[in-house]
Coordinates of C-alpha atoms in Angstrom, one line a residue:
Chain A
X1 CA -13.6 -28.9 3.9
X2 CA -16.3 -26.1 2.8
X3 CA -15.2 -23.8 5.9
X4 CA -18.7 -21.4 6.5
X5 CA -21.6 -21.9 4.4
X6 CA -24.7 -19.4 4.1
X7 CA -27.8 -19.8 2.4
X8 CA -29.5 -18.0 0.6
X9 CA -27.2 -16.0 -1.1
X10 CA -29.6 -13.4 -2.2
X11 CA -33.2 -12.9 -1.3
X12 CA -36.0 -10.2 -1.5
X13 CA -38.7 -9.6 1.2
X14 CA -41.4 -7.6 1.5
X15 CA -41.9 -5.5 4.6
X16 CA -43.4 -7.6 7.5
X17 CA -42.3 -10.8 6.5
X18 CA -40.1 -13.4 8.5
X19 CA -37.0 -15.6 7.2
X20 CA -34.1 -17.4 8.4
X21 CA -30.8 -17.2 7.1
X22 CA -28.8 -20.0 7.6
X23 CA -25.3 -20.8 8.5
X24 CA -23.3 -23.8 8.7
X25 CA -19.7 -24.6 9.5
X26 CA -17.9 -28.0 9.3
X27 CA -14.5 -27.2 11.2
X28 CA -16.0 -28.0 14.6
X29 CA -15.8 -24.6 16.1
X30 CA -17.0 -23.2 19.3
X31 CA -17.6 -19.6 18.6
X32 CA -19.9 -18.2 15.5
X33 CA -20.9 -14.8 14.9
X34 CA -23.4 -13.0 12.8
X35 CA -22.7 -9.7 11.3
X36 CA -24.1 -7.1 9.1
X37 CA -22.8 -4.9 6.7
X38 CA -24.1 -1.5 5.1
X39 CA -22.5 0.2 2.4
X40 CA -19.7 2.2 3.4
X41 CA -19.4 0.8 6.6
X42 CA -17.8 -1.9 8.5
X43 CA -19.3 -5.0 9.8
X44 CA -21.3 -4.7 12.9
X45 CA -22.1 -7.9 15.0
X46 CA -25.3 -8.4 15.6
X47 CA -25.0 -11.8 17.8
X48 CA -22.7 -14.5 18.7
X49 CA -22.5 -18.0 20.0
X50 CA -19.8 -19.7 22.5
X51 CA -21.2 -23.0 21.8
X52 CA -24.4 -24.9 21.9
X53 CA -27.4 -23.7 23.8
X54 CA -25.3 -20.2 24.5
X55 CA -26.0 -17.0 22.6
X56 CA -25.5 -13.3 23.3
X57 CA -26.4 -10.0 21.6
X58 CA -23.7 -7.9 19.7
X59 CA -23.7 -4.4 18.9
X60 CA -27.2 -4.3 16.6
X61 CA -29.5 -7.2 17.7
X62 CA -32.9 -5.3 17.9
X63 CA -35.3 -7.1 15.2
X64 CA -33.2 -10.5 15.1
X65 CA -33.1 -13.7 16.9
X66 CA -30.7 -16.1 16.9
X67 CA -30.4 -20.3 18.3
X68 CA -27.6 -22.6 18.4
X69 CA -28.9 -26.1 18.7
X70 CA -25.7 -27.8 17.3
X71 CA -22.2 -26.8 17.3
X72 CA -22.3 -26.6 13.2
X73 CA -25.2 -24.3 12.9
X74 CA -26.0 -21.1 13.6
X75 CA -29.2 -19.3 11.8
X76 CA -30.6 -15.8 12.0
X77 CA -34.2 -15.1 12.0
X78 CA -36.1 -11.7 11.4
X79 CA -39.1 -11.9 12.5
X80 CA -40.6 -8.5 10.9
X81 CA -38.5 -7.3 8.0
X82 CA -37.9 -3.7 7.8
X83 CA -36.5 -1.8 5.2
X84 CA -33.5 -0.9 7.4
X85 CA -32.4 -4.6 7.7
X86 CA -31.6 -4.3 4.0
X87 CA -27.9 -5.6 4.0
X88 CA -25.0 -7.7 3.3
X89 CA -25.3 -10.6 6.1
X90 CA -22.3 -12.3 7.4
X91 CA -22.0 -15.4 9.2
X92 CA -18.4 -16.5 10.9
X93 CA -16.3 -19.1 13.0
X94 CA -13.6 -19.3 15.5
X95 CA -12.1 -21.9 17.7
X96 CA -11.6 -21.7 21.3
X97 CA -7.8 -21.9 22.3
X98 CA -6.9 -23.1 25.4
X99 CA -8.3 -22.2 29.0
X100 CA -8.3 -18.5 29.0
X101 CA -9.3 -17.8 25.4
X102 CA -6.9 -16.5 22.8
X103 CA -8.2 -14.9 19.8
X104 CA -8.1 -17.1 17.0
X105 CA -8.6 -16.0 13.0
X106 CA -12.7 -15.7 12.1
X107 CA -13.2 -17.6 9.0
X108 CA -16.6 -15.7 7.3
X109 CA -19.2 -17.1 4.8
X110 CA -19.6 -15.1 1.5
X111 CA -22.8 -13.5 2.7
X112 CA -26.5 -13.0 2.2
X113 CA -27.5 -10.2 0.3
X114 CA -31.0 -9.2 1.7
X115 CA -33.2 -6.4 0.3
X116 CA -36.6 -5.6 2.3
X117 CA -39.1 -3.3 -0.1
Chain B
X1 CA -17.1 0.2 23.7
X2 CA -13.9 0.4 21.6
X3 CA -14.3 2.3 18.4
X4 CA -11.8 1.7 15.5
X5 CA -11.5 4.4 12.8
X6 CA -9.8 3.5 9.6
X7 CA -8.4 5.8 6.8
X8 CA -8.4 6.1 4.0
X9 CA -11.6 5.6 2.7
X10 CA -10.2 4.7 -0.6
X11 CA -6.8 4.8 -2.2
X12 CA -5.5 4.1 -5.6
X13 CA -1.9 3.5 -6.7
X14 CA 0.1 2.3 -9.5
X15 CA 1.2 -1.1 -9.9
X16 CA 4.5 -1.6 -8.0
X17 CA 3.8 1.2 -5.6
X18 CA 3.6 1.1 -2.3
X19 CA 0.1 1.2 -0.6
X20 CA -0.1 2.2 3.5
X21 CA -3.9 1.9 5.6
X22 CA -4.2 3.2 9.2
X23 CA -6.0 2.5 11.9
X24 CA -6.8 3.9 15.3
X25 CA -9.0 2.4 18.2
X26 CA -9.7 3.8 21.7
X27 CA -9.7 0.7 24.2
X28 CA -6.5 0.4 25.5
X29 CA -7.4 -3.1 26.6
X30 CA -7.5 -4.3 23.0
X31 CA -4.6 -6.4 22.0
X32 CA -5.7 -8.4 19.0
X33 CA -5.6 -6.2 15.8
X34 CA -6.6 -8.7 12.2
X35 CA -6.6 -7.1 8.8
X36 CA -9.0 -8.6 6.2
X37 CA -9.4 -8.5 2.7
X38 CA -12.7 -8.6 0.9
X39 CA -13.2 -8.9 -2.6
X40 CA -16.4 -8.6 -4.5
X41 CA -19.3 -10.7 -3.6
X42 CA -16.9 -12.7 -0.9
X43 CA -16.8 -12.9 2.8
X44 CA -13.6 -11.2 4.2
X45 CA -10.6 -13.2 4.4
X46 CA -7.9 -12.9 6.8
X47 CA -4.5 -11.4 5.4
X48 CA -2.2 -10.9 8.7
X49 CA -2.8 -9.9 12.5
X50 CA -1.3 -9.1 14.9
X51 CA -0.8 -9.4 19.1
X52 CA -0.1 -6.5 21.3
X53 CA 3.2 -8.3 22.3
X54 CA 5.1 -7.6 19.2
X55 CA 5.5 -4.0 16.8
X56 CA 5.7 -5.4 13.5
X57 CA 4.8 -8.5 11.7
X58 CA 5.4 -9.5 7.8
X59 CA 4.2 -11.7 5.2
X60 CA 6.0 -11.5 2.0
X61 CA 4.4 -8.4 0.5
X62 CA 2.3 -7.9 3.6
X63 CA 3.0 -6.4 6.9
X64 CA 1.1 -4.9 9.8
X65 CA 2.8 -2.4 12.3
X66 CA 1.7 -1.7 16.1
X67 CA 2.3 1.2 18.2
X68 CA 0.3 0.6 21.5
X69 CA 1.0 3.8 23.5
X70 CA -0.4 5.8 20.2
X71 CA -3.2 3.1 19.7
X72 CA -3.0 3.0 16.2
X73 CA -2.0 0.3 13.5
X74 CA -1.1 0.3 10.1
X75 CA -1.2 -2.0 6.9
X76 CA 1.5 -1.6 4.4
X77 CA 1.6 -3.5 1.3
X78 CA 4.6 -3.5 -1.2
X79 CA 4.8 -4.0 -4.6
X80 CA 1.1 -3.7 -5.2
X81 CA -0.5 -5.9 -7.8
X82 CA -3.7 -5.4 -9.5
X83 CA -5.4 -8.3 -7.8
X84 CA -4.5 -6.8 -4.8
X85 CA -7.4 -4.5 -5.3
X86 CA -10.3 -4.9 -2.7
X87 CA -11.5 -3.8 0.0
X88 CA -9.5 -3.9 3.3
X89 CA -11.0 -3.7 6.7
X90 CA -8.9 -3.5 10.3
X91 CA -10.6 -4.8 13.2
X92 CA -9.4 -4.6 17.0
X93 CA -10.5 -7.1 20.3
X94 CA -9.4 -8.3 23.5
X95 CA -7.9 -11.8 24.5
X96 CA -8.4 -13.6 27.5
X97 CA -11.1 -14.6 29.3
X98 CA -14.3 -13.0 30.6
X99 CA -16.7 -12.1 27.6
X100 CA -14.4 -10.9 25.1
X101 CA -15.4 -14.3 23.2
X102 CA -13.1 -13.1 20.0
X103 CA -15.8 -10.2 19.1
X104 CA -14.3 -8.2 16.5
X105 CA -14.8 -4.2 16.2
X106 CA -14.4 -3.4 12.6
X107 CA -13.0 -0.3 10.7
X108 CA -15.0 1.1 8.1
X109 CA -13.1 -0.5 5.3
X110 CA -10.8 1.1 2.5
X111 CA -11.4 0.5 -1.3
X112 CA -7.8 0.1 -2.8
X113 CA -7.5 0.2 -6.6
X114 CA -4.3 -0.9 -8.1
X115 CA -3.8 0.4 -11.6
X116 CA -2.0 -1.5 -14.2

C-alpha cells in the first residue's frame, strides 16, 4: 500500500505561471483534502472532497481550483501563481465511517514544496 | 469557525524527561481531537486521538487528556527519546453528519527537541 502519493515533491514557478499538484490515494477513501503549510503555522484547509464529483471550499480557497473525477485522484490547480502561494502543500484522505460520519484519521502525503519567484 | 491555539511553540527537554504540549479550542461542538507528529520533509502522521466521550487515552509513552468544560486538551510524552524530536500538531473537528466531513482545524505546531 502506497497510501497518499503527491507529485512533484519540489517545484519552482514564475509569477503568473500555472501548474497542477497531483494527489492519488490507494486506500479507497471517500474523503480527500488539500492543505497548505506556511512556516511557523499549522495546516490550513484549501479544498476538500467527499466523493467523486463533489468538492467544496475550505478556509483558504482563493487562487486554487480542484476536481475529483475518480475516488483515487484529487488534483489541485494553481491558475496564476503568486508569491503568496509559496508554501508546502499536503494532500490527505480519510474514510467515511457509517451513515452518521464518525471522524477517522486523516492520512497525509509527504507534500509538495512550491516556490513562486 | 473553530480556532485552535497551541503552546508552547518550541520545547526543549533532556532525554528521559517528560514533555507536555497544550491546546485550547473555541467551538464547544468540537468533539474529535487528534495529535500529529511531523518529521522533517514528511507529512503529518497521526500518533493519538481522543473523542469527547473520554477524558484520557494512553498509548505506551504517549497520553492525551481532554477537559471539555475548559475546552483544552494536552499531549503528554513520558521518557522522551531523541527520536521523539519533531513538530507536533494538535487539531479539532466535529463528528457527525451535516457539513463536518472530517475537516480539521490545526494548532500552530510545537517544535520538540530532545537532547541526548
